[in-house]
């Protein structure tokens, strides 16, 4: 059976699943050797490989010598906006993003610049978390793939020159082919790169947060030509599975249910795993009654055809913005005495969801629990939500005034206590209302992009997370005496007061620390191995107060086969932890805060760790404030 089918009134037949599993087996027998994936010895893919493992098999840097790591080279990013770019490396060349924004190639061993491509014209938006690298089977055709101003583009990886033949005009407009007027779609491209599989680029999207957003179709493009190869509708069209979990023809008006986060591929089986986000508008669903498939799902598709293999919905009819964003991780664990290939996803909810990679069956029971109804006119909350029974959560899922930050000034603490005590606070699935509702983990908390890493051979799963409560309150937009109505549905169009992220005068959440943690799971047992604070708050560390966790560390760990975990945070530090215990084995302070995922690769027989120190300070009001950052490479002494 499908991994979760209750919201679908028409149950798929057993033959559908048997066919999907048989197809996976056939793919495994016919797949050419080139596509079987890397041995995790280089970093030519975002996340370190097609499986997004954030893992390296290199062992030159280990527990015994990591304390000897030293600066190998630096490369200024140039004065520009803040970002968290993860470089990719191939054939001794490192590709990264610099100010402009521009794309630069440098010698991976020395950091010496080789070429820089600066786009002409208005360059306001570019994929800024990473890019894709692709090469032909004979290695003669090498390309970098990225998006800029809603356009998919490619460069020759050797020269930095645009591929003029791509898409016929040098680009592919991502706004085309979505069943909407392209001129009305202001946001489609995502800051996170798609995923290369053979000669396909599988691409998600980042729709806006509000009314009138684009639909979150998953699409695959031919890397050589830019031709659209297949599309999977995350808001189903008539006749497609899940269509009856929405109002009639919702695909024409509702947006979102998109993959703006990270995509993973099981290259051996030819399966692509996609974490999807909430439908839009994020916090009110009066125009989309039902479970809203395939919003907030883990979706498994045939990577060649886009055919649905299985899915699981983590949040039904999401009105909390509990997007799935972190890459699904592929591991092999011992379960009930047998090896099991699994896929694990860390959610904003604070839970880890673990499934059999082929069938989608949860490794441990996930039970449907009744949840509160909404009192907002027109809203129809889903009656139940899926609750994992194992593993235990990695983030706090409750916040009351008893959990207030102890470092707040007394007057500020008293005001926070009053606000929290007066809010509706019945758990994470308490629906947004016209009065304050406490949400914990908040929609900016839990696991975000790049947040997890997998030591697949040992079944170890590590998550970087944030405890960031949110206060939800629906209201009409400013300037309106009453809420406007949607001309199609006639429903009131409610809006959220900002996004309700709660920050104190210290620039941190009002909840007690740690505000961020690093949690290691043994998925052979479904148990937590260890959990530690992830970084510090500089202002408190200066007073001798440590172990608070860094504020808003949109960062990700990388695991090495030698038993190390590297992570970088906004307190200016990059650290190495012992994979078995979480003990800090090495730490280095840099000149700017860090976000994103480090890259680890080998060049000239030497193993390098590269981080991007170009994030905003905790107290900086905008992530677009100019940053004087740098890429910093570390290696052992020669």
Coordinates of C-alpha atoms in Angstrom, one line a residue:
X1 CA 0.0 0.0 0.0
X2 CA 1.0 3.6 -0.2
X3 CA 2.9 4.9 2.8
X4 CA 0.0 7.2 3.7
X5 CA -3.3 7.0 2.0
X6 CA -6.0 8.1 4.4
X7 CA -6.5 11.6 2.9
X8 CA -7.2 9.9 -0.5
X9 CA -10.7 8.7 -0.7
X10 CA -9.9 6.3 -3.6
X11 CA -7.3 3.8 -2.4
X12 CA -4.7 2.9 -5.0
X13 CA -4.7 -0.8 -5.9
X14 CA -2.0 -3.1 -4.7
X15 CA -0.9 -3.6 -8.3
X16 CA 0.2 0.0 -8.5
X17 CA 2.7 -0.5 -5.7
X18 CA 3.9 -3.8 -6.9
X19 CA 4.5 -2.3 -10.4
X20 CA 6.4 0.6 -8.8
X21 CA 8.7 -1.7 -6.8
X22 CA 9.3 -4.0 -9.8
X23 CA 10.2 -0.9 -11.8
X24 CA 12.8 0.0 -9.2
X25 CA 14.3 -3.4 -9.4
X26 CA 14.5 -3.2 -13.2
X27 CA 16.2 0.2 -13.0
X28 CA 18.9 -1.2 -10.8
X29 CA 19.8 -3.9 -13.3
X30 CA 20.0 -1.6 -16.3
X31 CA 21.6 1.5 -14.9
X32 CA 25.0 2.3 -16.4
X33 CA 28.1 2.4 -14.1
X34 CA 28.6 6.2 -14.5
X35 CA 25.2 6.9 -12.8
X36 CA 25.8 4.7 -9.7
X37 CA 27.0 7.8 -7.8
X38 CA 30.2 8.9 -6.3
X39 CA 32.1 7.0 -3.6
X40 CA 31.9 10.3 -1.6
X41 CA 35.5 11.1 -2.2
X42 CA 34.9 14.5 -4.0
X43 CA 32.4 17.3 -3.7
X44 CA 31.1 17.7 -7.2
X45 CA 27.4 17.8 -6.1
X46 CA 25.5 20.0 -3.7
X47 CA 25.5 18.1 -0.4
X48 CA 28.5 16.1 -1.4
X49 CA 26.8 13.7 -3.7
X50 CA 23.5 12.8 -5.5
X51 CA 22.2 11.4 -2.2
X52 CA 22.8 14.7 -0.4
X53 CA 24.6 12.8 2.4
X54 CA 26.9 15.6 3.5
X55 CA 29.4 12.9 4.1
X56 CA 33.0 12.2 2.9
X57 CA 34.8 8.9 2.7
X58 CA 38.1 10.8 3.0
X59 CA 40.1 10.0 6.2
X60 CA 43.3 12.0 6.0
X61 CA 41.9 14.3 8.6
X62 CA 40.9 12.3 11.7
X63 CA 40.4 12.4 15.4
X64 CA 44.1 12.1 16.1
X65 CA 45.3 15.0 13.9
X66 CA 42.3 17.3 13.5
X67 CA 43.8 19.6 16.1
X68 CA 46.6 20.4 13.7
X69 CA 44.4 21.8 11.0
X70 CA 45.7 25.1 9.7
X71 CA 44.8 27.8 7.3
X72 CA 45.5 26.7 3.7
X73 CA 44.1 29.7 1.7
X74 CA 41.4 32.3 1.7
X75 CA 39.5 34.0 -1.0
X76 CA 37.5 37.2 -0.3
X77 CA 33.9 37.0 -1.4
X78 CA 33.9 40.7 -2.2
X79 CA 31.7 43.3 -0.5
X80 CA 28.2 42.1 -1.1
X81 CA 25.0 40.7 0.4
X82 CA 25.1 37.9 3.0
X83 CA 24.8 34.3 1.7
X84 CA 25.7 30.7 2.6
X85 CA 27.1 29.2 -0.5
X86 CA 28.4 25.6 -0.6
X87 CA 31.1 25.2 -3.2
X88 CA 31.4 22.3 -5.6
X89 CA 34.7 20.8 -6.8
X90 CA 35.7 18.8 -9.9
X91 CA 39.0 18.0 -11.6
X92 CA 40.9 20.2 -9.2
X93 CA 38.7 23.2 -9.7
X94 CA 36.5 24.8 -7.0
X95 CA 33.4 26.7 -8.1
X96 CA 31.9 29.3 -5.9
X97 CA 29.8 32.4 -5.7
X98 CA 31.4 35.8 -5.2
X99 CA 30.0 39.4 -4.9
X100 CA 28.0 40.8 -7.8
X101 CA 26.7 38.2 -7.6
X102 CA 29.2 36.4 -9.8
X103 CA 30.5 32.8 -10.3
X104 CA 34.2 32.2 -9.9
X105 CA 36.5 29.2 -10.5
X106 CA 39.6 28.8 -8.4
X107 CA 42.4 26.2 -8.0
X108 CA 41.0 23.8 -5.4
X109 CA 44.5 23.4 -3.8
X110 CA 45.6 27.1 -3.7
X111 CA 42.5 29.3 -4.1
X112 CA 44.1 31.0 -7.0
X113 CA 41.5 32.5 -9.3
X114 CA 41.0 30.9 -12.7
X115 CA 38.0 32.8 -14.1
X116 CA 35.0 34.8 -13.0
X117 CA 31.7 35.1 -14.7
X118 CA 29.7 38.3 -13.9
X119 CA 26.3 38.4 -15.6
X120 CA 25.3 41.4 -17.5
X121 CA 22.1 43.4 -16.9
X122 CA 20.1 43.4 -13.7
X123 CA 21.4 40.6 -11.5
X124 CA 19.3 40.8 -8.4
X125 CA 18.5 37.2 -7.7
X126 CA 20.8 34.2 -8.1
X127 CA 20.8 30.7 -6.7
X128 CA 22.9 31.5 -3.6
X129 CA 23.2 28.3 -1.6
X130 CA 25.0 26.3 -4.2
X131 CA 25.0 25.2 -7.9
X132 CA 25.0 22.0 -9.9
X133 CA 27.9 20.5 -11.8
X134 CA 27.5 18.1 -14.7
X135 CA 29.8 16.4 -17.2
X136 CA 29.2 14.1 -20.1
X137 CA 30.3 10.4 -20.0
X138 CA 33.5 11.2 -21.8
X139 CA 34.2 14.2 -19.7
X140 CA 34.5 16.5 -22.6
X141 CA 31.4 18.5 -21.9
X142 CA 31.4 20.1 -18.4
X143 CA 28.7 22.5 -17.2
X144 CA 27.7 24.6 -14.2
X145 CA 23.9 25.0 -13.8
X146 CA 22.2 27.7 -11.8
X147 CA 19.2 30.0 -11.9
X148 CA 19.2 33.8 -12.1
X149 CA 16.2 36.1 -12.2
X150 CA 13.8 33.1 -12.7
X151 CA 15.9 31.9 -15.6
X152 CA 17.8 28.5 -15.7
X153 CA 21.3 29.0 -17.2
X154 CA 24.5 27.1 -17.8
X155 CA 28.2 27.9 -18.0
X156 CA 31.1 26.0 -19.6
X157 CA 32.9 24.8 -16.5
X158 CA 36.3 25.2 -18.2
X159 CA 35.9 28.7 -19.4
X160 CA 33.1 30.4 -17.5
X161 CA 31.4 31.2 -20.8
X162 CA 27.5 30.9 -21.1
X163 CA 26.2 27.9 -23.0
X164 CA 24.3 29.9 -25.7
X165 CA 22.5 26.9 -27.1
X166 CA 20.9 26.0 -23.8
X167 CA 17.2 26.5 -24.1
X168 CA 17.7 27.9 -27.6
X169 CA 18.4 31.4 -26.2
X170 CA 20.9 30.6 -23.4
X171 CA 18.3 30.2 -20.8
X172 CA 15.0 28.5 -19.8
X173 CA 12.3 30.7 -18.2
X174 CA 11.1 28.8 -15.1
X175 CA 7.9 30.7 -15.1
X176 CA 6.7 29.0 -18.3
X177 CA 4.7 25.9 -18.4
X178 CA 3.1 26.2 -14.9
X179 CA -0.5 26.7 -16.1
X180 CA -0.5 30.4 -15.1
X181 CA 0.2 33.7 -16.8
X182 CA 4.0 33.9 -16.5
X183 CA 3.9 37.7 -16.0
X184 CA 2.0 37.2 -12.7
X185 CA 4.6 34.9 -11.2
X186 CA 7.1 37.0 -9.3
X187 CA 9.0 34.1 -7.6
X188 CA 9.6 30.7 -9.0
X189 CA 13.3 29.9 -8.7
X190 CA 14.7 28.5 -5.5
X191 CA 17.9 29.5 -3.7
X192 CA 18.7 25.8 -3.4
X193 CA 20.0 24.0 -6.6
X194 CA 18.2 21.1 -8.1
X195 CA 19.6 17.6 -8.5
X196 CA 21.5 16.1 -11.5
X197 CA 20.5 12.6 -12.5
X198 CA 22.2 11.3 -15.7
X199 CA 21.4 14.0 -18.3
X200 CA 18.5 15.5 -16.3
X201 CA 18.3 18.4 -13.9
X202 CA 15.4 17.8 -11.5
X203 CA 14.2 21.1 -10.2
X204 CA 11.9 22.4 -7.5
X205 CA 10.8 26.0 -6.9
X206 CA 10.4 28.7 -4.3
X207 CA 6.9 30.2 -4.7
X208 CA 6.0 33.3 -2.7
X209 CA 4.5 32.9 0.8
X210 CA 1.1 34.4 0.1
X211 CA -1.9 34.6 -2.1
X212 CA -1.4 34.2 -5.8
X213 CA 1.7 32.1 -5.5
X214 CA 2.9 29.8 -8.3
X215 CA 2.1 26.0 -8.1
X216 CA 5.0 23.9 -6.9
X217 CA 5.4 21.6 -9.9
X218 CA 8.5 19.4 -9.8
X219 CA 10.1 19.4 -13.3
X220 CA 13.0 17.7 -15.0
X221 CA 14.9 19.4 -17.8
X222 CA 17.4 18.0 -20.3
X223 CA 20.7 19.3 -19.3
X224 CA 22.1 19.6 -22.9
X225 CA 19.1 21.3 -24.5
X226 CA 16.9 22.7 -21.7
X227 CA 13.9 20.8 -23.0
X228 CA 11.3 20.0 -20.4
X229 CA 11.2 16.2 -20.0
X230 CA 8.6 15.5 -17.3
X231 CA 6.5 17.3 -14.7
X232 CA 4.9 16.1 -11.5
X233 CA 2.0 18.2 -10.2
X234 CA 2.2 18.7 -6.5
X235 CA -1.3 20.2 -6.7
X236 CA -2.9 17.4 -8.7
X237 CA -4.8 18.0 -11.9
X238 CA -8.1 16.2 -12.8
X239 CA -7.6 12.4 -12.9
X240 CA -4.3 12.5 -10.9
X241 CA -3.9 10.8 -7.5
X242 CA -4.7 13.3 -4.7
X243 CA -7.0 15.6 -6.8
X244 CA -9.9 14.9 -4.5
X245 CA -7.9 16.1 -1.4
X246 CA -8.5 19.7 -2.7
X247 CA -11.5 21.6 -3.8
X248 CA -12.3 21.3 -7.5
X249 CA -9.7 22.8 -9.8
X250 CA -7.6 24.1 -6.9
X251 CA -4.5 23.6 -9.2
X252 CA -5.7 26.7 -11.2
X253 CA -5.6 29.1 -8.2
X254 CA -3.7 27.7 -5.2
X255 CA 0.1 27.8 -5.1
X256 CA 3.0 26.2 -3.2
X257 CA 3.3 22.6 -2.1
X258 CA 6.7 23.1 -3.6
X259 CA 10.2 21.8 -3.1
X260 CA 12.3 24.9 -2.2
X261 CA 14.6 22.8 -0.1
X262 CA 17.0 19.9 -1.0
X263 CA 16.5 17.0 -3.4
X264 CA 18.1 13.5 -3.0
X265 CA 18.5 10.7 -5.5
X266 CA 19.1 7.0 -5.0
X267 CA 21.2 6.7 -8.1
X268 CA 21.3 2.9 -8.0
X269 CA 17.5 2.6 -8.0
X270 CA 16.7 5.7 -10.0
X271 CA 14.4 7.2 -7.3
X272 CA 14.3 10.9 -6.5
X273 CA 13.1 11.9 -3.1
X274 CA 11.5 15.4 -2.8
X275 CA 10.5 17.1 0.5
X276 CA 7.6 19.4 -0.2
X277 CA 6.4 22.6 1.5
X278 CA 3.1 23.9 2.6
X279 CA 0.4 25.1 0.2
X280 CA -0.1 28.9 0.0
X281 CA -1.3 31.0 1.7
X282 CA 0.8 29.6 4.5
X283 CA -1.5 30.3 7.5
X284 CA -5.0 30.2 6.2
X285 CA -6.6 27.4 4.1
X286 CA -10.2 28.4 3.7
X287 CA -9.8 28.1 -0.1
X288 CA -8.2 24.7 0.0
X289 CA -10.3 22.4 2.3
X290 CA -8.9 18.9 2.5
X291 CA -5.6 17.2 3.2
X292 CA -4.0 19.1 0.3
X293 CA -1.7 16.4 -1.3
X294 CA 1.1 16.7 -2.1
X295 CA 1.8 19.6 0.3
X296 CA 4.2 18.8 3.3
X297 CA 5.1 15.3 1.9
X298 CA 8.1 13.2 1.2
X299 CA 7.4 12.2 -2.4
X300 CA 9.3 9.4 -4.1
X301 CA 9.3 9.6 -8.0
X302 CA 10.9 7.6 -10.8
X303 CA 13.8 9.9 -11.6
X304 CA 13.5 9.2 -15.3
X305 CA 9.8 9.7 -15.8
X306 CA 8.4 11.6 -12.8
X307 CA 6.0 8.8 -12.1
X308 CA 4.8 8.6 -8.5
X309 CA 6.2 5.6 -6.6
X310 CA 5.0 6.5 -3.0
X311 CA 4.5 9.4 -0.7
X312 CA 4.0 10.3 3.0
X313 CA 2.3 13.4 4.2
X314 CA 3.8 14.8 7.4
X315 CA 1.2 17.6 7.9
X316 CA -2.3 17.5 6.6
X317 CA -3.8 20.8 5.4
X318 CA -0.8 22.8 6.7
X319 CA -1.7 26.2 8.1
X320 CA 1.5 26.5 10.2
X321 CA 4.2 26.8 7.5
X322 CA 5.8 23.5 8.5
X323 CA 7.6 23.0 5.2
X324 CA 9.8 20.0 4.6
X325 CA 13.1 21.5 3.5
X326 CA 16.1 19.4 4.7
X327 CA 17.4 16.8 2.2
X328 CA 16.1 13.2 2.6
X329 CA 19.0 11.1 3.7
X330 CA 19.7 7.6 2.4
X331 CA 21.0 5.1 5.0
X332 CA 21.2 1.4 5.6
X333 CA 20.1 0.3 9.1
X334 CA 19.6 -2.9 11.0
X335 CA 15.8 -3.2 11.8
X336 CA 14.2 -6.3 13.3
X337 CA 17.4 -8.2 12.7
X338 CA 17.6 -7.4 9.0
X339 CA 19.4 -4.7 6.9
X340 CA 17.0 -2.1 5.6
X341 CA 17.7 0.6 3.1
X342 CA 15.9 3.7 4.5
X343 CA 15.3 7.3 3.8
X344 CA 15.2 9.7 6.7
X345 CA 13.9 13.3 6.8
X346 CA 14.2 15.9 9.7
X347 CA 11.3 18.2 9.8
X348 CA 10.5 21.7 11.1
X349 CA 8.2 19.9 13.5
X350 CA 11.3 18.5 15.4
X351 CA 10.7 14.9 14.4
X352 CA 12.7 12.6 12.3
X353 CA 10.6 10.5 9.8
X354 CA 12.1 7.2 8.7
X355 CA 10.8 5.1 5.8
X356 CA 11.8 2.0 3.8
X357 CA 13.4 3.5 0.8
X358 CA 11.4 1.4 -1.8
X359 CA 8.0 0.8 -0.2
X360 CA 7.6 4.0 1.9
X361 CA 6.6 2.0 4.9
X362 CA 7.5 3.8 8.2
X363 CA 10.2 2.0 10.2
X364 CA 8.3 2.8 13.4
X365 CA 4.6 3.5 13.7
X366 CA 3.3 6.9 12.9
X367 CA -0.1 7.4 14.5
X368 CA -2.9 9.8 13.6
X369 CA -3.8 12.0 16.6
X370 CA -6.9 14.3 16.8
X371 CA -6.1 18.0 16.8
X372 CA -8.0 21.2 17.7
X373 CA -10.5 22.8 15.2
X374 CA -10.1 26.3 13.9
X375 CA -12.5 29.1 14.9
X376 CA -11.5 31.3 11.9
X377 CA -14.4 31.8 9.5
X378 CA -14.0 29.5 6.4
X379 CA -11.1 27.5 7.8
X380 CA -11.6 23.7 8.0
X381 CA -8.6 22.1 9.8
X382 CA -7.9 18.5 9.2
X383 CA -9.2 16.4 12.1
X384 CA -5.9 14.5 12.8
X385 CA -2.2 14.8 12.3
X386 CA 0.5 12.1 12.0
X387 CA 2.7 11.7 15.2
X388 CA 5.9 9.6 15.0
X389 CA 6.3 7.2 17.9
X390 CA 10.1 7.0 17.3
X391 CA 12.8 8.3 17.2
X392 CA 12.3 10.9 19.9
X393 CA 12.2 14.6 18.7
X394 CA 15.3 16.6 18.4
X395 CA 13.7 20.0 19.1
X396 CA 11.4 21.3 21.9
X397 CA 7.8 21.1 21.0
X398 CA 6.4 23.2 23.9
X399 CA 7.0 26.7 25.2
X400 CA 5.4 28.3 28.2
X401 CA 6.4 31.3 30.4
X402 CA 8.2 28.8 32.6
X403 CA 10.7 28.3 29.8
X404 CA 11.6 32.0 29.5
X405 CA 15.1 33.1 28.6
X406 CA 16.9 33.7 32.0
X407 CA 19.1 36.4 30.5
X408 CA 16.4 38.9 29.7
X409 CA 16.1 42.2 31.6
X410 CA 13.3 41.9 34.3
X411 CA 11.0 44.4 32.6
X412 CA 11.3 42.6 29.2
X413 CA 10.9 39.2 30.8
X414 CA 7.7 40.4 32.5
X415 CA 6.2 41.6 29.2
X416 CA 7.1 38.3 27.5
X417 CA 5.5 36.3 30.4
X418 CA 2.3 38.3 30.0
X419 CA 2.2 37.8 26.2
X420 CA 2.9 34.1 26.4
X421 CA 0.4 33.4 29.2
X422 CA -2.3 35.2 27.3
X423 CA -1.8 33.3 24.1
X424 CA -3.6 30.1 23.0
X425 CA -0.9 27.5 23.7
X426 CA -2.2 24.0 23.0
X427 CA 0.6 22.4 21.1
X428 CA 2.2 22.7 17.7
X429 CA -1.0 22.0 15.8
X430 CA -3.1 24.6 17.5
X431 CA -4.6 26.4 14.5
X432 CA -3.8 30.1 13.9
X433 CA -6.6 32.4 15.1
X434 CA -7.6 36.1 15.2
X435 CA -5.8 36.3 18.6
X436 CA -2.3 35.2 19.5
X437 CA -1.4 31.5 19.2
X438 CA 1.9 30.1 20.4
X439 CA 3.7 27.8 17.9
X440 CA 6.6 25.6 19.0
X441 CA 8.7 24.6 17.2
X442 CA 8.0 27.8 15.3
X443 CA 7.9 27.8 11.5
X444 CA 11.5 29.2 11.6
X445 CA 12.6 26.5 14.0
X446 CA 13.3 22.7 13.7
X447 CA 15.4 21.6 10.8
X448 CA 15.9 23.8 7.8
X449 CA 17.9 23.6 4.6
X450 CA 21.3 21.7 4.9
X451 CA 20.4 20.7 8.4
X452 CA 21.2 17.0 8.4
X453 CA 24.0 14.6 7.5
X454 CA 24.2 10.8 7.2
X455 CA 26.8 8.3 8.0
X456 CA 25.0 5.8 5.8
X457 CA 27.2 2.7 6.5
X458 CA 26.6 3.0 10.3
X459 CA 23.1 4.3 10.3
X460 CA 24.1 7.5 12.0
X461 CA 21.9 10.6 11.3
X462 CA 22.9 14.0 12.6
X463 CA 20.6 17.1 12.7
X464 CA 21.4 20.8 13.3
X465 CA 18.2 22.5 14.6
X466 CA 16.8 25.7 16.0
X467 CA 14.4 26.3 18.9
X468 CA 12.6 29.3 17.6
X469 CA 9.0 29.9 18.8
X470 CA 6.5 31.8 16.7
X471 CA 3.4 33.7 17.7
X472 CA 0.7 33.4 15.1
X473 CA -2.1 35.9 14.6
X474 CA -4.4 36.3 11.6
X475 CA -5.6 39.7 10.6
X476 CA -6.6 41.8 7.6
X477 CA -3.7 43.7 5.9
X478 CA -2.9 47.1 7.3
X479 CA -5.2 49.9 6.0
X480 CA -8.3 47.8 5.6
X481 CA -11.2 48.2 8.0
X482 CA -12.3 44.7 7.2
X483 CA -10.7 41.7 5.5
X484 CA -10.9 41.7 1.7
X485 CA -12.6 38.8 -0.1
X486 CA -11.2 36.6 -2.7
X487 CA -13.1 37.3 -6.0
X488 CA -13.2 33.6 -7.0
X489 CA -14.1 31.9 -3.7
X490 CA -15.8 34.8 -1.9
X491 CA -13.8 33.9 1.2
X492 CA -12.1 36.4 3.5
X493 CA -8.4 36.8 2.7
X494 CA -6.7 36.7 6.0
X495 CA -3.0 37.6 6.4
X496 CA -0.4 36.9 9.0
X497 CA 1.0 39.6 11.2
X498 CA 4.5 39.5 9.8
X499 CA 5.5 35.9 10.2
X500 CA 5.4 36.0 14.0
X501 CA 9.1 35.2 14.7
X502 CA 9.8 36.0 18.3
X503 CA 13.0 37.9 19.1
X504 CA 14.2 39.6 22.2
X505 CA 16.3 42.7 22.6
X506 CA 19.3 40.4 22.6
X507 CA 18.5 39.3 19.1
X508 CA 17.6 35.7 20.3
X509 CA 14.3 33.9 20.9
X510 CA 12.6 34.4 24.3
X511 CA 12.8 30.7 25.1
X512 CA 15.6 29.6 27.4
X513 CA 18.8 28.3 25.7
X514 CA 20.1 26.3 23.9
X515 CA 18.6 28.0 20.9
X516 CA 20.3 25.6 18.6
X517 CA 21.5 22.0 19.0
X518 CA 23.4 19.3 17.2
X519 CA 21.7 15.9 17.7
X520 CA 23.1 12.5 16.7
X521 CA 20.7 9.5 16.2
X522 CA 21.5 5.8 15.9
X523 CA 18.7 4.9 13.5
X524 CA 19.5 1.2 14.0
X525 CA 17.8 1.7 17.4
X526 CA 15.7 4.8 16.8
X527 CA 17.5 6.5 19.7
X528 CA 19.4 9.7 20.4
X529 CA 23.2 9.1 20.8
X530 CA 23.9 12.6 22.1
X531 CA 22.7 16.2 21.9
X532 CA 24.8 19.3 22.4
X533 CA 24.4 23.1 22.0
X534 CA 25.5 24.2 18.6
X535 CA 27.8 27.2 19.1
X536 CA 27.4 30.2 21.3
X537 CA 25.9 33.7 21.4
X538 CA 28.9 36.1 21.1
X539 CA 27.4 38.7 23.5
X540 CA 26.9 36.1 26.2
X541 CA 30.1 34.2 25.5
X542 CA 32.0 37.5 26.1
X543 CA 30.5 37.4 29.6
X544 CA 31.7 33.8 30.2
X545 CA 28.3 32.3 29.4
X546 CA 28.7 29.3 27.1
X547 CA 26.5 26.5 25.9
X548 CA 23.7 28.7 24.7
X549 CA 23.7 27.6 21.1
X550 CA 24.0 30.0 18.2
X551 CA 21.0 32.1 17.2
X552 CA 19.4 31.2 13.9
X553 CA 22.2 28.9 12.6
X554 CA 21.0 28.0 9.1
X555 CA 23.9 25.6 8.9
X556 CA 24.5 22.0 8.2
X557 CA 26.9 19.4 9.5
X558 CA 29.3 17.2 7.4
X559 CA 30.4 13.8 8.6
X560 CA 33.7 12.1 7.7
X561 CA 34.5 8.4 7.5
X562 CA 37.2 9.1 10.1
X563 CA 34.6 9.8 12.7
X564 CA 34.5 13.7 12.7
X565 CA 31.5 16.1 12.3
X566 CA 32.3 19.6 11.0
X567 CA 29.8 22.4 11.5
X568 CA 30.1 26.2 11.2
X569 CA 27.9 28.8 13.0
X570 CA 27.1 32.5 13.2
X571 CA 29.3 32.9 16.3
X572 CA 32.3 33.1 13.8
X573 CA 33.4 29.5 14.6
X574 CA 33.9 26.4 12.6
X575 CA 34.2 23.3 14.9
X576 CA 35.1 19.6 14.6
X577 CA 33.2 17.2 16.9
X578 CA 33.7 13.6 17.7
X579 CA 31.0 11.6 15.9
X580 CA 30.6 9.1 18.8
X581 CA 30.3 11.6 21.7
X582 CA 29.8 15.2 20.3
X583 CA 32.9 16.4 22.1
X584 CA 34.6 19.4 20.5
X585 CA 38.0 18.4 19.1
X586 CA 39.0 21.5 17.2
X587 CA 37.6 25.0 16.8
X588 CA 38.7 28.0 14.8
X589 CA 37.3 31.6 14.9
X590 CA 37.0 33.4 11.7
X591 CA 36.4 37.1 10.7
X592 CA 32.7 36.8 9.9
X593 CA 29.7 34.6 10.9
X594 CA 29.2 31.4 9.0
X595 CA 26.1 29.7 7.5
X596 CA 25.5 26.9 5.0
X597 CA 27.3 23.6 4.6
X598 CA 31.1 23.1 4.5
X599 CA 32.7 21.3 1.5
X600 CA 35.4 18.6 1.9
X601 CA 37.4 17.3 -1.0
X602 CA 40.9 16.2 -2.0
X603 CA 43.2 18.0 -4.3
X604 CA 46.9 17.2 -5.0
X605 CA 46.8 14.4 -2.4
X606 CA 45.7 16.8 0.3
X607 CA 42.3 16.9 2.0
X608 CA 40.6 20.3 2.3
X609 CA 37.8 21.7 4.4
X610 CA 36.3 24.9 2.9
X611 CA 33.7 27.1 4.7
X612 CA 31.9 30.3 3.6
X613 CA 32.2 33.0 6.2
X614 CA 29.8 35.5 4.7
X615 CA 26.7 35.5 7.0
X616 CA 25.2 38.5 8.9
X617 CA 26.0 39.2 12.5
X618 CA 23.2 38.1 14.9
X619 CA 22.4 41.8 15.6
X620 CA 22.3 42.7 11.9
X621 CA 18.8 43.7 11.0
X622 CA 18.9 42.4 7.4
X623 CA 20.6 39.5 5.7
X624 CA 21.1 41.9 2.7
X625 CA 23.4 44.1 4.7
X626 CA 26.8 44.2 2.9
X627 CA 29.2 41.6 4.3
X628 CA 33.0 41.6 4.0
X629 CA 33.3 37.8 3.9
X630 CA 35.7 35.1 2.6
X631 CA 35.9 31.5 1.7
X632 CA 38.4 29.9 4.1
X633 CA 40.2 26.6 3.4
X634 CA 41.8 24.4 6.0
X635 CA 44.2 21.5 5.7
X636 CA 46.8 19.5 7.6
X637 CA 50.4 20.8 7.5
X638 CA 52.3 19.5 4.4

